[in-house]
PDB file of C-alpha atoms in Angstrom:
ATOM      1  CA  MET I   1     117.201 137.929 105.257  1.00 44.00           C
ATOM      2  CA  ALA I   2     117.981 137.077 101.666  1.00 45.00           C
ATOM      3  CA  VAL I   3     118.953 133.545 100.815  1.00 44.00           C
ATOM      4  CA  HIS I   4     121.727 133.161  98.259  1.00 45.00           C
ATOM      5  CA  GLN I   5     121.091 130.362  95.798  1.00 44.00           C
ATOM      6  CA  SER I   6     124.084 128.939  93.987  1.00 43.00           C
ATOM      7  CA  THR I   7     123.782 128.946  90.203  1.00 44.00           C
ATOM      8  CA  HIS I   8     126.043 125.893  89.986  1.00 44.00           C
ATOM      9  CA  ARG I   9     124.216 122.696  89.197  1.00 47.00           C
ATOM     10  CA  GLY I  10     125.742 119.294  89.738  1.00 46.00           C
ATOM     11  CA  SER I  11     125.566 116.750  86.980  1.00 45.00           C
ATOM     12  CA  GLY I  12     123.462 114.413  89.111  1.00 48.00           C
ATOM     13  CA  PHE I  13     121.272 111.689  87.643  1.00 43.00           C
ATOM     14  CA  ARG I  14     119.867 112.255  84.173  1.00 49.00           C
ATOM     15  CA  LEU I  15     117.160 110.211  82.516  1.00 42.00           C
ATOM     16  CA  PRO I  16     117.521 109.065  78.909  1.00 45.00           C
ATOM     17  CA  SER I  17     116.177 111.519  76.341  1.00 44.00           C
ATOM     18  CA  PHE I  18     114.364 110.539  73.164  1.00 40.00           C
ATOM     19  CA  ARG I  19     115.492 112.120  69.910  1.00 45.00           C
ATOM     20  CA  ARG I  20     113.223 112.886  66.985  1.00 43.00           C
ATOM     21  CA  ASP I  21     114.488 109.886  65.035  1.00 45.00           C
ATOM     22  CA  GLY I  22     113.231 107.581  67.772  1.00 45.00           C
ATOM     23  CA  ALA I  23     116.691 106.735  69.129  1.00 45.00           C
ATOM     24  CA  VAL I  24     117.378 106.905  72.829  1.00 44.00           C
ATOM     25  CA  SER I  25     120.171 109.180  73.960  1.00 46.00           C
ATOM     26  CA  VAL I  26     121.605 107.821  77.192  1.00 49.00           C
ATOM     27  CA  PRO I  27     124.208 109.683  79.233  1.00 48.00           C
ATOM     28  CA  GLY I  28     127.458 107.826  78.670  1.00 49.00           C
ATOM     29  CA  SER I  29     126.172 105.955  75.608  1.00 53.00           C
ATOM     30  CA  VAL I  30     128.617 104.564  73.068  1.00 54.00           C
ATOM     31  CA  GLU I  31     126.767 105.872  70.032  1.00 50.00           C
ATOM     32  CA  ALA I  32     129.776 107.735  68.695  1.00 48.00           C
ATOM     33  CA  GLY I  33     131.911 104.603  68.832  1.00 51.00           C
ATOM     34  CA  ALA I  34     134.596 106.284  70.895  1.00 63.00           C
ATOM     35  CA  LEU I  35     137.066 103.901  72.545  1.00 77.00           C
ATOM     36  CA  THR I  36     136.411 105.052  76.078  1.00 91.00           C
ATOM     37  CA  ALA I  37     136.655 102.734  79.065  1.00 92.00           C
ATOM     38  CA  ARG I  38     132.856 102.718  79.373  1.00 93.00           C
ATOM     39  CA  ALA I  39     132.412 101.879  75.690  1.00 93.00           C
ATOM     40  CA  CYS I  40     134.927  99.040  75.895  1.00 94.00           C
ATOM     41  CA  VAL I  41     133.227  97.582  78.975  1.00 95.00           C
ATOM     42  CA  PHE I  42     129.804  97.583  77.297  1.00 96.00           C
ATOM     43  CA  ALA I  43     131.263  96.160  74.082  1.00 96.00           C
ATOM     44  CA  SER I  44     133.027  93.387  76.013  1.00 96.00           C
ATOM     45  CA  ALA I  45     129.819  92.576  77.888  1.00 97.00           C
ATOM     46  CA  ARG I  46     127.998  92.406  74.551  1.00 97.00           C
ATOM     47  CA  VAL I  47     130.517  90.003  73.025  1.00 97.00           C
ATOM     48  CA  LEU I  48     130.527  87.761  76.108  1.00 97.00           C
ATOM     49  CA  MET I  49     126.732  87.737  76.305  1.00 96.00           C
ATOM     50  CA  GLY I  50     126.621  87.002  72.586  1.00 96.00           C
ATOM     51  CA  PHE I  51     128.922  84.031  73.057  1.00 96.00           C
ATOM     52  CA  VAL I  52     126.660  82.651  75.785  1.00 95.00           C
ATOM     53  CA  PHE I  53     123.748  82.553  73.334  1.00 95.00           C
ATOM     54  CA  LEU I  54     125.889  81.630  70.316  1.00 95.00           C
ATOM     55  CA  TRP I  55     127.490  78.668  72.061  1.00 95.00           C
ATOM     56  CA  ALA I  56     124.112  77.368  73.203  1.00 93.00           C
ATOM     57  CA  PHE I  57     122.942  77.586  69.581  1.00 94.00           C
ATOM     58  CA  LEU I  58     126.018  75.794  68.210  1.00 95.00           C
ATOM     59  CA  ASP I  59     125.991  73.070  70.867  1.00 96.00           C
ATOM     60  CA  LYS I  60     122.297  72.343  70.342  1.00 94.00           C
ATOM     61  CA  THR I  61     122.744  72.394  66.567  1.00 95.00           C
ATOM     62  CA  PHE I  62     125.807  70.172  66.256  1.00 96.00           C
ATOM     63  CA  GLY I  63     125.882  68.271  69.567  1.00 95.00           C
ATOM     64  CA  PHE I  64     129.398  69.061  70.792  1.00 95.00           C
ATOM     65  CA  GLY I  65     128.928  66.900  73.872  1.00 93.00           C
ATOM     66  CA  TYR I  66     128.405  69.644  76.442  1.00 94.00           C
ATOM     67  CA  ALA I  67     124.719  70.332  77.139  1.00 90.00           C
ATOM     68  CA  THR I  68     123.813  68.343  74.016  1.00 92.00           C
ATOM     69  CA  ALA I  69     125.227  64.851  73.569  1.00 92.00           C
ATOM     70  CA  SER I  70     127.128  63.976  70.416  1.00 93.00           C
ATOM     71  CA  GLY I  71     124.759  62.666  67.758  1.00 93.00           C
ATOM     72  CA  LYS I  72     121.764  64.361  69.400  1.00 92.00           C
ATOM     73  CA  GLY I  73     122.165  67.754  67.746  1.00 95.00           C
ATOM     74  CA  TRP I  74     119.594  69.535  65.633  1.00 95.00           C
ATOM     75  CA  VAL I  75     121.407  68.478  62.449  1.00 95.00           C
ATOM     76  CA  ASP I  76     121.175  64.857  63.608  1.00 95.00           C
ATOM     77  CA  GLY I  77     117.411  65.032  63.968  1.00 93.00           C
ATOM     78  CA  GLY I  78     117.347  66.044  67.619  1.00 94.00           C
ATOM     79  CA  SER I  79     115.126  68.794  69.001  1.00 93.00           C
ATOM     80  CA  PRO I  80     116.582  71.894  70.703  1.00 92.00           C
ATOM     81  CA  THR I  81     113.495  72.230  72.907  1.00 92.00           C
ATOM     82  CA  GLU I  82     112.582  68.626  73.708  1.00 92.00           C
ATOM     83  CA  GLY I  83     115.233  68.162  76.373  1.00 88.00           C
ATOM     84  CA  PHE I  84     114.534  71.403  78.208  1.00 90.00           C
ATOM     85  CA  LEU I  85     110.784  71.861  77.811  1.00 94.00           C
ATOM     86  CA  GLY I  86     110.078  68.144  78.059  1.00 93.00           C
ATOM     87  CA  HIS I  87     111.617  67.991  81.520  1.00 93.00           C
ATOM     88  CA  VAL I  88     109.918  71.012  83.065  1.00 96.00           C
ATOM     89  CA  ALA I  89     108.752  69.761  86.452  1.00 95.00           C
ATOM     90  CA  VAL I  90     107.318  72.807  88.190  1.00 94.00           C
ATOM     91  CA  GLY I  91     105.282  75.954  87.670  1.00 95.00           C
ATOM     92  CA  PRO I  92     101.892  76.975  86.300  1.00 94.00           C
ATOM     93  CA  MET I  93     102.834  76.238  82.657  1.00 95.00           C
ATOM     94  CA  GLU I  94     104.336  72.787  83.201  1.00 95.00           C
ATOM     95  CA  SER I  95     101.840  70.937  80.987  1.00 95.00           C
ATOM     96  CA  THR I  96     101.934  73.700  78.371  1.00 95.00           C
ATOM     97  CA  PHE I  97     105.696  73.464  78.042  1.00 95.00           C
ATOM     98  CA  HIS I  98     105.450  69.688  77.740  1.00 95.00           C
ATOM     99  CA  SER I  99     103.076  70.113  74.810  1.00 95.00           C
ATOM    100  CA  TRP I 100     105.466  72.569  73.141  1.00 94.00           C
ATOM    101  CA  ALA I 101     108.526  70.325  73.522  1.00 95.00           C
ATOM    102  CA  GLY I 102     109.817  69.131  70.168  1.00 93.00           C
ATOM    103  CA  ALA I 103     107.410  71.231  68.097  1.00 94.00           C
ATOM    104  CA  VAL I 104     109.041  72.569  64.918  1.00 93.00           C
ATOM    105  CA  TRP I 105     107.871  76.136  65.537  1.00 92.00           C
ATOM    106  CA  ALA I 106     109.205  76.025  69.103  1.00 92.00           C
ATOM    107  CA  ASP I 107     112.581  74.728  67.892  1.00 92.00           C
ATOM    108  CA  TRP I 108     112.959  77.577  65.384  1.00 91.00           C
ATOM    109  CA  LEU I 109     111.904  80.248  67.876  1.00 87.00           C
ATOM    110  CA  PHE I 110     114.254  78.805  70.482  1.00 87.00           C
ATOM    111  CA  MET I 111     117.138  78.897  68.020  1.00 89.00           C
ATOM    112  CA  LEU I 112     116.735  82.545  66.996  1.00 87.00           C
ATOM    113  CA  GLY I 113     119.978  84.240  66.046  1.00 89.00           C
ATOM    114  CA  ILE I 114     120.275  86.275  69.251  1.00 95.00           C
ATOM    115  CA  GLY I 115     123.874  85.214  69.814  1.00 94.00           C
ATOM    116  CA  LEU I 116     124.927  86.117  66.289  1.00 94.00           C
ATOM    117  CA  ALA I 117     123.277  89.545  66.510  1.00 95.00           C
ATOM    118  CA  LEU I 118     124.927  90.295  69.862  1.00 96.00           C
ATOM    119  CA  THR I 119     128.352  89.113  68.773  1.00 96.00           C
ATOM    120  CA  ALA I 120     128.203  91.155  65.560  1.00 96.00           C
ATOM    121  CA  GLY I 121     126.685  94.160  67.332  1.00 96.00           C
ATOM    122  CA  VAL I 122     123.688  94.486  65.002  1.00 97.00           C
ATOM    123  CA  ALA I 123     119.915  94.543  65.571  1.00 96.00           C
ATOM    124  CA  LEU I 124     120.453  94.868  69.316  1.00 97.00           C
ATOM    125  CA  ARG I 125     116.919  96.124  69.920  1.00 96.00           C
ATOM    126  CA  LEU I 126     115.450  93.040  68.262  1.00 95.00           C
ATOM    127  CA  ALA I 127     117.931  90.821  70.088  1.00 96.00           C
ATOM    128  CA  ALA I 128     117.038  92.447  73.408  1.00 96.00           C
ATOM    129  CA  PHE I 129     113.314  91.948  72.806  1.00 96.00           C
ATOM    130  CA  ALA I 130     113.630  88.343  71.617  1.00 95.00           C
ATOM    131  CA  GLY I 131     116.125  87.514  74.348  1.00 95.00           C
ATOM    132  CA  THR I 132     113.958  89.033  77.069  1.00 96.00           C
ATOM    133  CA  VAL I 133     110.938  87.035  75.904  1.00 95.00           C
ATOM    134  CA  MET I 134     113.058  83.876  75.844  1.00 95.00           C
ATOM    135  CA  MET I 135     114.463  84.558  79.315  1.00 96.00           C
ATOM    136  CA  ALA I 136     110.959  85.207  80.663  1.00 96.00           C
ATOM    137  CA  LEU I 137     109.701  81.881  79.292  1.00 95.00           C
ATOM    138  CA  MET I 138     112.718  80.030  80.657  1.00 95.00           C
ATOM    139  CA  TRP I 139     112.206  81.728  84.036  1.00 96.00           C
ATOM    140  CA  VAL I 140     108.613  80.486  84.089  1.00 97.00           C
ATOM    141  CA  ALA I 141     109.797  77.023  83.017  1.00 96.00           C
ATOM    142  CA  GLU I 142     112.203  76.788  85.939  1.00 95.00           C
ATOM    143  CA  TRP I 143     109.816  78.691  88.262  1.00 96.00           C
ATOM    144  CA  PRO I 144     112.260  79.913  90.938  1.00 96.00           C
ATOM    145  CA  PRO I 145     109.502  80.798  93.483  1.00 96.00           C
ATOM    146  CA  ALA I 146     108.777  77.092  94.007  1.00 96.00           C
ATOM    147  CA  LYS I 147     110.607  75.317  96.819  1.00 95.00           C
ATOM    148  CA  HIS I 148     109.522  71.901  95.569  1.00 95.00           C
ATOM    149  CA  LEU I 149     108.964  70.284  92.174  1.00 95.00           C
ATOM    150  CA  SER I 150     105.739  68.571  91.136  1.00 94.00           C
ATOM    151  CA  ASP I 151     106.994  65.230  92.517  1.00 93.00           C
ATOM    152  CA  GLY I 152     107.707  66.795  95.910  1.00 94.00           C
ATOM    153  CA  SER I 153     111.493  66.853  95.615  1.00 95.00           C
ATOM    154  CA  ALA I 154     113.446  70.014  96.399  1.00 95.00           C
ATOM    155  CA  SER I 155     113.631  72.472  93.501  1.00 94.00           C
ATOM    156  CA  MET I 156     117.087  73.671  94.570  1.00 94.00           C
ATOM    157  CA  SER I 157     116.040  77.228  93.742  1.00 94.00           C
ATOM    158  CA  THR I 158     118.483  79.696  95.277  1.00 93.00           C
ATOM    159  CA  ASN I 159     116.364  82.839  94.868  1.00 95.00           C
ATOM    160  CA  PRO I 160     112.595  83.196  94.421  1.00 95.00           C
ATOM    161  CA  PHE I 161     112.951  85.944  91.808  1.00 94.00           C
ATOM    162  CA  ALA I 162     116.373  87.255  90.788  1.00 95.00           C
ATOM    163  CA  ASP I 163     118.005  84.352  88.999  1.00 95.00           C
ATOM    164  CA  TYR I 164     120.302  84.494  85.963  1.00 95.00           C
ATOM    165  CA  HIS I 165     117.390  84.761  83.513  1.00 97.00           C
ATOM    166  CA  VAL I 166     116.408  88.127  85.002  1.00 97.00           C
ATOM    167  CA  VAL I 167     120.028  89.313  84.982  1.00 97.00           C
ATOM    168  CA  TYR I 168     120.482  88.296  81.338  1.00 97.00           C
ATOM    169  CA  ALA I 169     117.300  90.125  80.317  1.00 97.00           C
ATOM    170  CA  VAL I 170     118.381  93.339  82.046  1.00 97.00           C
ATOM    171  CA  VAL I 171     121.843  93.154  80.471  1.00 97.00           C
ATOM    172  CA  LEU I 172     120.324  92.648  77.003  1.00 97.00           C
ATOM    173  CA  VAL I 173     118.134  95.730  77.397  1.00 97.00           C
ATOM    174  CA  ALA I 174     121.081  97.767  78.699  1.00 97.00           C
ATOM    175  CA  LEU I 175     123.284  96.789  75.749  1.00 97.00           C
ATOM    176  CA  ALA I 176     120.604  97.881  73.303  1.00 96.00           C
ATOM    177  CA  ALA I 177     119.953 101.119  75.205  1.00 96.00           C
ATOM    178  CA  VAL I 178     123.584 102.276  74.985  1.00 95.00           C
ATOM    179  CA  SER I 179     124.137 101.125  71.384  1.00 94.00           C
ATOM    180  CA  ALA I 180     126.879  98.754  72.505  1.00 96.00           C
ATOM    181  CA  GLY I 181     127.341  97.421  68.985  1.00 96.00           C
ATOM    182  CA  ASN I 182     129.158 100.562  67.839  1.00 94.00           C
ATOM    183  CA  VAL I 183     132.446  99.486  69.441  1.00 94.00           C
ATOM    184  CA  PHE I 184     134.072  96.187  68.455  1.00 94.00           C
ATOM    185  CA  GLY I 185     130.992  95.537  66.340  1.00 95.00           C
ATOM    186  CA  LEU I 186     129.131  96.388  63.150  1.00 96.00           C
ATOM    187  CA  GLY I 187     126.568  98.626  64.827  1.00 95.00           C
ATOM    188  CA  ARG I 188     127.449 101.836  62.967  1.00 94.00           C
ATOM    189  CA  LEU I 189     127.506 100.107  59.585  1.00 96.00           C
ATOM    190  CA  TRP I 190     124.209  98.409  60.372  1.00 96.00           C
ATOM    191  CA  ALA I 191     122.600 101.731  61.388  1.00 95.00           C
ATOM    192  CA  ARG I 192     123.537 103.248  58.002  1.00 95.00           C
ATOM    193  CA  LEU I 193     121.539 100.706  56.016  1.00 96.00           C
ATOM    194  CA  PRO I 194     118.494 102.418  54.448  1.00 95.00           C
ATOM    195  CA  VAL I 195     115.981  99.959  55.883  1.00 94.00           C
ATOM    196  CA  VAL I 196     117.476 100.368  59.363  1.00 94.00           C
ATOM    197  CA  ARG I 197     117.505 104.177  59.077  1.00 93.00           C
ATOM    198  CA  ASP I 198     113.814 104.095  58.164  1.00 94.00           C
ATOM    199  CA  HIS I 199     112.860 101.659  60.931  1.00 93.00           C
ATOM    200  CA  ALA I 200     114.570 102.528  64.214  1.00 91.00           C
ATOM    201  CA  TRP I 201     113.318  99.321  65.883  1.00 90.00           C
ATOM    202  CA  LEU I 202     115.730  97.358  63.658  1.00 91.00           C
ATOM    203  CA  ARG I 203     118.786  98.967  65.268  1.00 91.00           C
TER     204      ARG I 203
END
């Protein structure tokens, strides 16, 4: 008995394909800059994520009185890393982070322009890489797997792995993968720059 096989193929799940220029073509990407619902959602997520990083940068720089007290900003001689890294109280890199706290190189790396890049929609691949590294270090600093801090007090960790640092890192990579800077951003203009055309990792 012959078996009839339908020639119709469903769309199903498709993996990203890599073009010759090194760019990643993702089904549903916003590379063309079309104002579709999907493109607007990714662009909005990019702007909001950018503001999260940008506000942290501004508050630590000028001391607006939120996470950084007035008069304790970077411009006032304060250190963006001393408060956070200096108070790490758990994890395998506790002493290492304490030694990094307040170091000039650590301050500059911590204050990278990730928020500005995300908000403008440029250099999203660099922003995703730098942001992921930063989130990984902050995850280790807070060390969610621990139930107790070094002094024996409760860590108040709500999840041993999937905290907001992991979520942020995944979102950053997703925004870069779909070229989310092309809508409500300067992504297309940035991609046309000669140096960016010649070095796809700058996109």
